[in-house]
Amino acid sequence: MSDPRTVAVLGAGSWGSAFARVLGLSTSPEPARASEIVMWSRRAEVAEAITERHENPEYLPGITLPTCVRAVTDAAEAVRGAGVVVVAVPAQHVRETLRTVCADLAPDAVVVSLVKGLERGTDARMSQVCAEELGLSPDRFAVVSGPNLALEIARGEPTATVVASASRATAERIAALTAGRTFRPYTNTDVVGVEIGGVVKNVIALAVGICDGQGLGDNSKASVITRGLAETTRLAVALGGDPATMAGLAGLGDLVATCASPLSRNRTAGRHIGTGLSAEEAVAAMSQTAEGIKSVSAIVHAARAHGVEMPISELMDRVVAGDVAVDRLAELLLARDLKSEGRTA
Ligand SMILES: NC(=O)C1=CN([C@@H]2O[C@H](COP(=O)(O)OP(=O)(O)OC[C@H]3O[C@@H](n4cnc5c(N)ncnc54)[C@H](O)[C@@H]3O)[C@@H](O)[C@H]2O)C=CC1
Ligand SMILES: O=C(CO)COP(=O)(O)O
């Protein structure tokens, strides 16, 4: 059995570290908040800085982590005895990471995904990857997603988020674990909708970044954002999600935050592409994860399999593959198949 107040965080990048800080600063009454947070970092110097100096200078320079946060370099050690295991590594590495901890996961542990990507090759959402690799029942899984730029949260700026689980009790438990003076979790049971909102907004932010790189103004960006929300909603509904989720924090909220913020890695990657870099060069120019570039092929594949039209994602897939010349990007962003006329967006 596990200790419900010990939380493991797999991944010591920007969101894993900021989330560990959120957990450590929860103002929920005991025993709803965590007493110990054990992060897993692949690099010994990062683990040492977190444990000894209470900071992660590479990802969150100048931010102090609570003293109840420490880090280890062995993922299995991090999860041993933990009542809650938070997954905060890039989507394409979630499956291999889970395989290294599966044998050490407590049979009653709840797994929480912070990850906003689909797995290439399987089109799997992270709830599906966790269920497959860890044999989790739906009540032992939750996803946290919303307008949650890690650096703003680490600085203590107020934000809201969504905790979704098939089990309302699990969602409420994870919400209590995170709730604090500047972090306000809402709960729902729409795991599919919350996951898809977080995944597709990265691709729409790529397109908005391209608008920036091309010197386009706010009409173009608002059109891309609005049409982007429409195609996100179509995919979410086709996969069993609730359209109402897309009007909330995990849909529109995250889309607006990511598309508007210069902190967004996906928007930044798009801006690089819009000025003429290839997707590979854009990734190389940044040190952090841009999930939209990695996930777009799986999104498009899933959409086609379900007969869902996603014109912006289709274009971003071609852009990432290097199939579209930069001087055609502006014209193609809002291009539209005439047979789609009459639909709302
Ligand atoms: N940074 C943010 O503002 C937010 C990020 N997210 C999502 O959280 C997830 C993690 O993103 P970030 O923390 O931002 O990424 P990051 O790029 O800041 O850090 C990624 C972490 O994963 C580790 N990692 C990289 N490759 C790995 C591999 N092959 N195996 C295991 N670990 C590996 C890195 O060492 C690092 O600790 C992504 O899905 C992202 O979309 C969600 C909300 C906010
Ligand atoms: O998910 C995020 C904000 O909610 C972070 O977006 P980026 O990954 O584009 O930085």
Tab-separated table of C-alpha atoms and ligand atoms in Angstrom:
chain	number	residue	atom	x	y	z
A	1	MET	CA	0.000	0.000	0.000
A	2	SER	CA	1.064	3.586	-0.513
A	3	ASP	CA	1.324	6.753	1.557
A	4	PRO	CA	-1.466	9.021	0.216
A	5	ARG	CA	0.551	12.107	1.211
A	6	THR	CA	3.677	11.185	-0.762
A	7	VAL	CA	3.658	12.378	-4.386
A	8	ALA	CA	6.163	11.369	-7.078
A	9	VAL	CA	6.702	13.709	-10.045
A	10	LEU	CA	8.252	12.017	-13.083
A	11	GLY	CA	10.016	14.738	-15.066
A	12	ALA	CA	11.935	17.753	-13.735
A	13	GLY	CA	11.388	20.102	-16.680
A	14	SER	CA	9.489	23.356	-16.453
A	15	TRP	CA	5.993	22.030	-15.767
A	16	GLY	CA	7.079	19.120	-13.536
A	17	SER	CA	9.068	21.575	-11.395
A	18	ALA	CA	6.364	24.262	-11.303
A	19	PHE	CA	3.757	21.609	-10.450
A	20	ALA	CA	5.928	20.269	-7.612
A	21	ARG	CA	5.967	23.832	-6.269
A	22	VAL	CA	2.158	24.011	-6.550
A	23	LEU	CA	1.846	20.734	-4.616
A	24	GLY	CA	4.256	21.929	-1.945
A	25	LEU	CA	2.373	25.215	-1.495
A	26	SER	CA	-1.140	23.755	-1.342
A	27	THR	CA	-3.237	25.413	1.325
A	28	SER	CA	-5.668	22.506	1.672
A	29	PRO	CA	-6.079	21.275	5.240
A	30	GLU	CA	-4.131	18.186	6.222
A	31	PRO	CA	-4.345	15.341	5.269
A	32	ALA	CA	-5.529	16.533	1.810
A	33	ARG	CA	-2.189	18.106	0.905
A	34	ALA	CA	1.132	16.355	0.257
A	35	SER	CA	3.767	16.057	2.972
A	36	GLU	CA	6.577	14.882	0.683
A	37	ILE	CA	7.192	15.393	-3.048
A	38	VAL	CA	9.846	13.266	-4.745
A	39	MET	CA	10.804	14.338	-8.254
A	40	TRP	CA	12.597	12.197	-10.810
A	41	SER	CA	15.263	13.904	-12.884
A	42	ARG	CA	17.436	12.085	-15.398
A	43	ARG	CA	20.365	14.356	-14.627
A	44	ALA	CA	22.221	14.145	-11.303
A	45	GLU	CA	23.097	17.856	-11.258
A	46	VAL	CA	19.430	18.828	-11.632
A	47	ALA	CA	18.388	16.399	-8.859
A	48	GLU	CA	21.119	17.759	-6.622
A	49	ALA	CA	20.139	21.403	-7.213
A	50	ILE	CA	16.493	20.588	-6.388
A	51	THR	CA	17.318	18.658	-3.202
A	52	GLU	CA	20.205	20.759	-1.892
A	53	ARG	CA	19.422	24.274	-3.118
A	54	HIS	CA	15.648	24.004	-3.667
A	55	GLU	CA	15.789	25.281	-7.213
A	56	ASN	CA	15.893	24.047	-10.801
A	57	PRO	CA	18.159	26.663	-12.379
A	58	GLU	CA	17.909	25.280	-15.896
A	59	TYR	CA	14.127	25.353	-16.197
A	60	LEU	CA	12.951	27.772	-13.474
A	61	PRO	CA	15.858	30.065	-12.652
A	62	GLY	CA	15.343	32.241	-9.586
A	63	ILE	CA	12.308	30.266	-8.351
A	64	THR	CA	12.515	28.671	-4.899
A	65	LEU	CA	10.963	25.244	-4.446
A	66	PRO	CA	9.374	24.272	-1.109
A	67	THR	CA	11.600	22.288	1.279
A	68	CYS	CA	9.260	19.258	1.099
A	69	VAL	CA	10.384	18.791	-2.551
A	70	ARG	CA	13.442	16.635	-3.260
A	71	ALA	CA	14.683	14.804	-6.344
A	72	VAL	CA	16.270	11.460	-7.203
A	73	THR	CA	17.742	10.074	-10.435
A	74	ASP	CA	16.047	6.658	-10.174
A	75	ALA	CA	12.424	6.767	-11.386
A	76	ALA	CA	11.523	3.503	-9.628
A	77	GLU	CA	12.793	4.919	-6.324
A	78	ALA	CA	10.667	8.047	-6.835
A	79	VAL	CA	7.395	6.108	-7.227
A	80	ARG	CA	7.991	3.518	-4.480
A	81	GLY	CA	5.372	4.053	-1.765
A	82	ALA	CA	3.892	7.148	-3.471
A	83	GLY	CA	0.107	7.492	-3.293
A	84	VAL	CA	0.054	9.795	-6.323
A	85	VAL	CA	2.396	9.651	-9.331
A	86	VAL	CA	2.484	12.701	-11.614
A	87	VAL	CA	3.705	12.231	-15.197
A	88	ALA	CA	5.482	15.297	-16.671
A	89	VAL	CA	7.719	14.054	-19.470
A	90	PRO	CA	7.151	14.688	-23.208
A	91	ALA	CA	4.367	12.538	-24.689
A	92	GLN	CA	6.630	10.478	-26.943
A	93	HIS	CA	8.565	9.290	-23.857
A	94	VAL	CA	5.691	8.536	-21.493
A	95	ARG	CA	5.354	4.854	-22.409
A	96	GLU	CA	9.068	4.061	-21.937
A	97	THR	CA	9.112	6.026	-18.655
A	98	LEU	CA	6.097	4.131	-17.297
A	99	ARG	CA	7.747	0.821	-18.162
A	100	THR	CA	10.651	1.681	-15.854
A	101	VAL	CA	8.327	2.284	-12.871
A	102	CYS	CA	5.531	-0.216	-13.447
A	103	ALA	CA	6.884	-2.903	-11.088
A	104	ASP	CA	7.338	-0.367	-8.264
A	105	LEU	CA	3.984	1.401	-8.557
A	106	ALA	CA	1.762	0.833	-5.499
A	107	PRO	CA	-1.423	-1.064	-6.401
A	108	ASP	CA	-3.571	1.781	-5.082
A	109	ALA	CA	-1.549	4.692	-6.525
A	110	VAL	CA	-3.349	7.318	-8.626
A	111	VAL	CA	-1.548	8.474	-11.794
A	112	VAL	CA	-1.913	12.121	-12.890
A	113	SER	CA	-0.950	13.224	-16.409
A	114	LEU	CA	0.247	16.770	-17.082
A	115	VAL	CA	1.173	15.803	-20.637
A	116	LYS	CA	-0.306	17.574	-23.677
A	117	GLY	CA	0.498	15.279	-26.572
A	118	LEU	CA	-0.641	12.185	-28.480
A	119	GLU	CA	1.630	9.198	-29.043
A	120	ARG	CA	2.871	8.883	-32.610
A	121	GLY	CA	2.282	5.470	-34.171
A	122	THR	CA	-0.710	4.618	-31.957
A	123	ASP	CA	-2.561	8.005	-31.769
A	124	ALA	CA	-3.039	7.129	-28.077
A	125	ARG	CA	-4.008	9.717	-25.493
A	126	MET	CA	-1.972	9.635	-22.286
A	127	SER	CA	-4.899	8.120	-20.347
A	128	GLN	CA	-4.748	5.213	-22.782
A	129	VAL	CA	-0.968	4.864	-22.555
A	130	CYS	CA	-1.186	4.831	-18.733
A	131	ALA	CA	-4.000	2.292	-18.741
A	132	GLU	CA	-2.134	0.005	-21.138
A	133	GLU	CA	1.255	0.164	-19.448
A	134	LEU	CA	0.149	0.214	-15.811
A	135	GLY	CA	-3.125	-1.738	-15.988
A	136	LEU	CA	-4.905	1.205	-14.327
A	137	SER	CA	-8.650	1.227	-13.787
A	138	PRO	CA	-10.196	4.584	-14.865
A	139	ASP	CA	-10.689	5.705	-11.242
A	140	ARG	CA	-6.899	5.628	-10.749
A	141	PHE	CA	-6.193	8.161	-13.509
A	142	ALA	CA	-6.569	11.946	-13.696
A	143	VAL	CA	-5.427	14.611	-16.157
A	144	VAL	CA	-4.613	18.199	-15.215
A	145	SER	CA	-4.919	20.736	-18.040
A	146	GLY	CA	-5.779	24.391	-18.501
A	147	PRO	CA	-4.178	27.800	-19.129
A	148	ASN	CA	-1.063	26.804	-17.220
A	149	LEU	CA	2.129	28.386	-18.532
A	150	ALA	CA	4.675	26.919	-16.126
A	151	LEU	CA	6.777	30.025	-15.573
A	152	GLU	CA	3.788	32.212	-14.656
A	153	ILE	CA	2.592	29.587	-12.172
A	154	ALA	CA	6.077	29.220	-10.695
A	155	ARG	CA	6.150	32.995	-10.172
A	156	GLY	CA	2.952	32.686	-8.143
A	157	GLU	CA	0.661	34.401	-10.645
A	158	PRO	CA	-2.952	33.257	-10.162
A	159	THR	CA	-4.465	30.726	-12.538
A	160	ALA	CA	-7.213	28.161	-12.777
A	161	THR	CA	-7.040	24.644	-14.166
A	162	VAL	CA	-9.126	21.512	-14.694
A	163	VAL	CA	-8.610	18.147	-13.016
A	164	ALA	CA	-10.526	15.466	-14.913
A	165	SER	CA	-11.032	11.850	-13.926
A	166	ALA	CA	-13.676	9.243	-14.683
A	167	SER	CA	-14.065	9.145	-10.896
A	168	ARG	CA	-15.276	12.417	-9.393
A	169	ALA	CA	-13.757	11.394	-6.041
A	170	THR	CA	-10.331	11.002	-7.674
A	171	ALA	CA	-10.647	14.376	-9.422
A	172	GLU	CA	-11.580	16.023	-6.124
A	173	ARG	CA	-8.680	14.346	-4.315
A	174	ILE	CA	-6.165	15.623	-6.882
A	175	ALA	CA	-7.795	19.068	-6.892
A	176	ALA	CA	-7.368	19.257	-3.094
A	177	LEU	CA	-3.734	18.228	-3.433
A	178	THR	CA	-3.053	21.199	-5.734
A	179	ALA	CA	-5.402	23.926	-4.462
A	180	GLY	CA	-3.580	26.960	-3.110
A	181	ARG	CA	-3.718	30.728	-2.839
A	182	THR	CA	-2.881	31.220	-6.522
A	183	PHE	CA	-3.838	27.855	-8.053
A	184	ARG	CA	-7.547	27.159	-8.461
A	185	PRO	CA	-8.495	23.690	-9.753
A	186	TYR	CA	-11.950	22.887	-11.123
A	187	THR	CA	-13.050	19.278	-11.580
A	188	ASN	CA	-14.955	17.352	-14.207
A	189	THR	CA	-15.265	13.799	-15.523
A	190	ASP	CA	-14.539	14.527	-19.219
A	191	VAL	CA	-11.076	12.986	-19.505
A	192	VAL	CA	-11.233	12.805	-23.324
A	193	GLY	CA	-12.295	16.433	-23.771
A	194	VAL	CA	-9.704	17.771	-21.334
A	195	GLU	CA	-6.933	15.732	-22.960
A	196	ILE	CA	-7.860	16.728	-26.512
A	197	GLY	CA	-8.165	20.418	-25.593
A	198	GLY	CA	-4.592	20.371	-24.266
A	199	VAL	CA	-3.206	18.433	-27.217
A	200	VAL	CA	-4.733	20.328	-30.151
A	201	LYS	CA	-4.188	23.854	-28.786
A	202	ASN	CA	-0.447	23.278	-29.247
A	203	VAL	CA	-0.972	22.834	-32.993
A	204	ILE	CA	-3.187	25.915	-33.203
A	205	ALA	CA	-0.497	27.885	-31.317
A	206	LEU	CA	1.998	26.764	-33.954
A	207	ALA	CA	-0.286	28.289	-36.607
A	208	VAL	CA	-0.670	31.514	-34.609
A	209	GLY	CA	3.110	31.668	-34.228
A	210	ILE	CA	3.391	31.344	-38.004
A	211	CYS	CA	1.040	34.340	-38.329
A	212	ASP	CA	3.440	36.280	-36.090
A	213	GLY	CA	6.449	35.153	-38.097
A	214	GLN	CA	4.698	36.250	-41.284
A	215	GLY	CA	3.918	39.670	-39.802
A	216	LEU	CA	0.142	39.071	-39.888
A	217	GLY	CA	-2.136	40.986	-37.540
A	218	ASP	CA	-4.901	40.195	-35.081
A	219	ASN	CA	-7.677	39.482	-37.590
A	220	SER	CA	-5.710	36.559	-38.985
A	221	LYS	CA	-4.810	35.260	-35.525
A	222	ALA	CA	-8.375	35.546	-34.204
A	223	SER	CA	-9.604	33.669	-37.278
A	224	VAL	CA	-7.073	30.877	-36.736
A	225	ILE	CA	-7.888	30.659	-33.009
A	226	THR	CA	-11.657	30.532	-33.606
A	227	ARG	CA	-11.437	27.985	-36.399
A	228	GLY	CA	-8.898	26.101	-34.294
A	229	LEU	CA	-11.354	25.812	-31.438
A	230	ALA	CA	-13.980	24.521	-33.878
A	231	GLU	CA	-11.734	21.750	-35.188
A	232	THR	CA	-10.580	20.865	-31.657
A	233	THR	CA	-14.217	20.508	-30.638
A	234	ARG	CA	-15.018	18.311	-33.659
A	235	LEU	CA	-12.205	15.900	-32.750
A	236	ALA	CA	-13.044	15.860	-29.039
A	237	VAL	CA	-16.704	15.073	-29.750
A	238	ALA	CA	-15.794	12.344	-32.272
A	239	LEU	CA	-13.634	10.686	-29.599
A	240	GLY	CA	-16.402	10.847	-26.983
A	241	GLY	CA	-15.655	14.210	-25.308
A	242	ASP	CA	-18.171	16.822	-24.192
A	243	PRO	CA	-18.368	19.948	-26.397
A	244	ALA	CA	-19.003	22.067	-23.268
A	245	THR	CA	-15.450	21.258	-22.094
A	246	MET	CA	-14.078	23.137	-25.116
A	247	ALA	CA	-15.746	26.359	-23.968
A	248	GLY	CA	-14.010	26.097	-20.599
A	249	LEU	CA	-10.519	26.399	-19.128
A	250	ALA	CA	-9.141	23.235	-20.741
A	251	GLY	CA	-10.423	24.287	-24.173
A	252	LEU	CA	-10.757	27.999	-24.901
A	253	GLY	CA	-8.800	28.993	-21.770
A	254	ASP	CA	-5.672	27.048	-22.674
A	255	LEU	CA	-5.992	27.964	-26.363
A	256	VAL	CA	-6.038	31.678	-25.553
A	257	ALA	CA	-3.155	31.466	-23.049
A	258	THR	CA	-0.932	29.496	-25.402
A	259	CYS	CA	-1.726	31.463	-28.556
A	260	ALA	CA	-1.293	34.817	-26.783
A	261	SER	CA	1.827	34.169	-24.742
A	262	PRO	CA	5.418	34.817	-25.775
A	263	LEU	CA	6.272	32.138	-23.159
A	264	SER	CA	4.604	29.422	-25.263
A	265	ARG	CA	7.130	27.074	-26.833
A	266	ASN	CA	4.626	26.046	-29.521
A	267	ARG	CA	3.886	29.622	-30.544
A	268	THR	CA	7.626	30.349	-30.512
A	269	ALA	CA	8.307	27.334	-32.743
A	270	GLY	CA	5.607	28.562	-35.144
A	271	ARG	CA	7.134	32.043	-35.212
A	272	HIS	CA	10.477	30.532	-36.217
A	273	ILE	CA	8.783	28.535	-38.988
A	274	GLY	CA	6.931	31.648	-40.145
A	275	THR	CA	10.232	33.427	-40.628
A	276	GLY	CA	11.609	30.641	-42.793
A	277	LEU	CA	13.131	28.025	-40.476
A	278	SER	CA	12.250	24.364	-41.005
A	279	ALA	CA	10.448	22.572	-38.152
A	280	GLU	CA	13.695	20.796	-37.310
A	281	GLU	CA	15.575	24.092	-37.166
A	282	ALA	CA	12.814	25.602	-35.025
A	283	VAL	CA	13.087	22.728	-32.522
A	284	ALA	CA	16.871	23.055	-32.495
A	285	ALA	CA	16.555	26.783	-31.744
A	286	MET	CA	14.644	26.006	-28.518
A	287	SER	CA	15.745	24.002	-25.476
A	288	GLN	CA	12.279	22.886	-24.398
A	289	THR	CA	9.465	20.686	-25.623
A	290	ALA	CA	7.081	21.875	-28.377
A	291	GLU	CA	4.495	19.086	-28.276
A	292	GLY	CA	2.532	20.390	-31.273
A	293	ILE	CA	5.385	19.567	-33.644
A	294	LYS	CA	5.676	16.031	-32.260
A	295	SER	CA	1.956	15.264	-32.025
A	296	VAL	CA	0.486	16.831	-35.153
A	297	SER	CA	0.862	13.725	-37.331
A	298	ALA	CA	-0.989	11.605	-34.741
A	299	ILE	CA	-3.742	14.238	-34.432
A	300	VAL	CA	-4.268	14.293	-38.190
A	301	HIS	CA	-4.169	10.496	-38.353
A	302	ALA	CA	-6.788	10.207	-35.572
A	303	ALA	CA	-8.959	12.861	-37.257
A	304	ARG	CA	-8.914	11.054	-40.600
A	305	ALA	CA	-9.710	7.735	-38.905
A	306	HIS	CA	-12.816	9.349	-37.384
A	307	GLY	CA	-13.824	11.335	-40.478
A	308	VAL	CA	-13.154	14.670	-38.740
A	309	GLU	CA	-12.129	17.734	-40.773
A	310	MET	CA	-9.161	19.578	-39.223
A	311	PRO	CA	-7.859	21.945	-41.922
A	312	ILE	CA	-5.444	23.892	-39.695
A	313	SER	CA	-3.953	20.720	-38.220
A	314	GLU	CA	-3.711	19.206	-41.724
A	315	LEU	CA	-1.762	22.253	-42.880
A	316	MET	CA	0.500	22.190	-39.803
A	317	ASP	CA	1.225	18.518	-40.494
A	318	ARG	CA	2.387	19.445	-44.003
A	319	VAL	CA	4.395	22.367	-42.659
A	320	VAL	CA	6.174	20.168	-40.094
A	321	ALA	CA	6.886	17.627	-42.850
A	322	GLY	CA	8.466	20.446	-44.903
A	323	ASP	CA	5.884	20.190	-47.696
A	324	VAL	CA	4.799	23.865	-47.776
A	325	ALA	CA	6.899	26.783	-48.963
A	326	VAL	CA	7.082	29.606	-46.437
A	327	ASP	CA	5.756	32.193	-48.897
A	328	ARG	CA	2.508	30.210	-49.263
A	329	LEU	CA	1.840	29.929	-45.521
A	330	ALA	CA	-0.181	33.120	-45.045
A	331	GLU	CA	-2.526	32.347	-47.918
A	332	LEU	CA	-3.000	28.701	-46.864
A	333	LEU	CA	-3.673	29.340	-43.161
A	334	LEU	CA	-7.227	30.410	-43.815
A	335	ALA	CA	-7.739	28.564	-47.075
A	336	ARG	CA	-10.926	26.603	-47.063
A	337	ASP	CA	-12.416	23.832	-49.064
A	338	LEU	CA	-15.595	25.184	-50.720
A	339	LYS	CA	-17.536	22.087	-49.788
A	340	SER	CA	-17.136	23.160	-46.129
A	341	GLU	CA	-19.033	26.409	-46.770
A	342	GLY	CA	-21.998	26.897	-44.504
A	343	ARG	CA	-20.416	25.311	-41.466
A	344	THR	CA	-19.973	27.689	-38.524
A	345	ALA	CA	-16.160	27.738	-38.532
B	1	LIG	N1	5.850	24.086	-19.663
B	1	LIG	C1	4.555	24.387	-19.595
B	1	LIG	O1	4.200	25.568	-19.470
B	1	LIG	C2	3.536	23.307	-19.672
B	1	LIG	C3	3.822	22.059	-20.183
B	1	LIG	N2	2.842	21.107	-20.267
B	1	LIG	C4	3.127	19.777	-20.782
B	1	LIG	O2	3.959	19.083	-19.851
B	1	LIG	C5	4.742	18.111	-20.559
B	1	LIG	C6	6.191	18.284	-20.135
B	1	LIG	O3	6.580	19.550	-20.603
B	1	LIG	P1	7.645	20.505	-19.928
B	1	LIG	O4	7.874	20.225	-18.508
B	1	LIG	O5	7.233	21.868	-20.284
B	1	LIG	O6	8.906	20.093	-20.805
B	1	LIG	P2	10.398	20.499	-20.639
B	1	LIG	O7	10.983	20.477	-21.976
B	1	LIG	O8	10.503	21.722	-19.801
B	1	LIG	O9	10.965	19.281	-19.759
B	1	LIG	C7	10.799	17.951	-20.159
B	1	LIG	C8	11.321	17.024	-19.089
B	1	LIG	O10	11.258	15.697	-19.603
B	1	LIG	C9	12.560	15.143	-19.594
B	1	LIG	N3	12.765	14.293	-20.759
B	1	LIG	C10	13.127	14.688	-21.989
B	1	LIG	N4	13.273	13.605	-22.774
B	1	LIG	C11	13.015	12.538	-22.014
B	1	LIG	C12	13.038	11.141	-22.255
B	1	LIG	N5	13.416	10.644	-23.418
B	1	LIG	N6	12.674	10.334	-21.249
B	1	LIG	C13	12.333	10.824	-20.065
B	1	LIG	N7	12.328	12.135	-19.769
B	1	LIG	C14	12.663	12.978	-20.748
B	1	LIG	C15	13.523	16.309	-19.602
B	1	LIG	O11	14.764	15.931	-19.067
B	1	LIG	C16	12.776	17.293	-18.720
B	1	LIG	O12	12.968	16.970	-17.353
B	1	LIG	C17	4.491	18.358	-22.057
B	1	LIG	O13	3.571	17.424	-22.517
B	1	LIG	C18	3.897	19.768	-22.089
B	1	LIG	O14	3.034	19.948	-23.195
B	1	LIG	C19	1.580	21.340	-19.831
B	1	LIG	C20	1.252	22.553	-19.286
B	1	LIG	C21	2.193	23.629	-19.160
B	2	LIG	O1	0.444	24.127	-22.122
B	2	LIG	C1	0.900	25.220	-21.929
B	2	LIG	C2	0.112	26.311	-21.310
B	2	LIG	O2	-1.103	25.839	-20.800
B	2	LIG	C3	2.294	25.530	-22.332
B	2	LIG	O3	2.333	25.764	-23.682
B	2	LIG	P1	3.689	25.548	-24.500
B	2	LIG	O4	4.024	24.080	-24.378
B	2	LIG	O5	3.406	25.997	-25.872
B	2	LIG	O6	4.729	26.385	-23.820
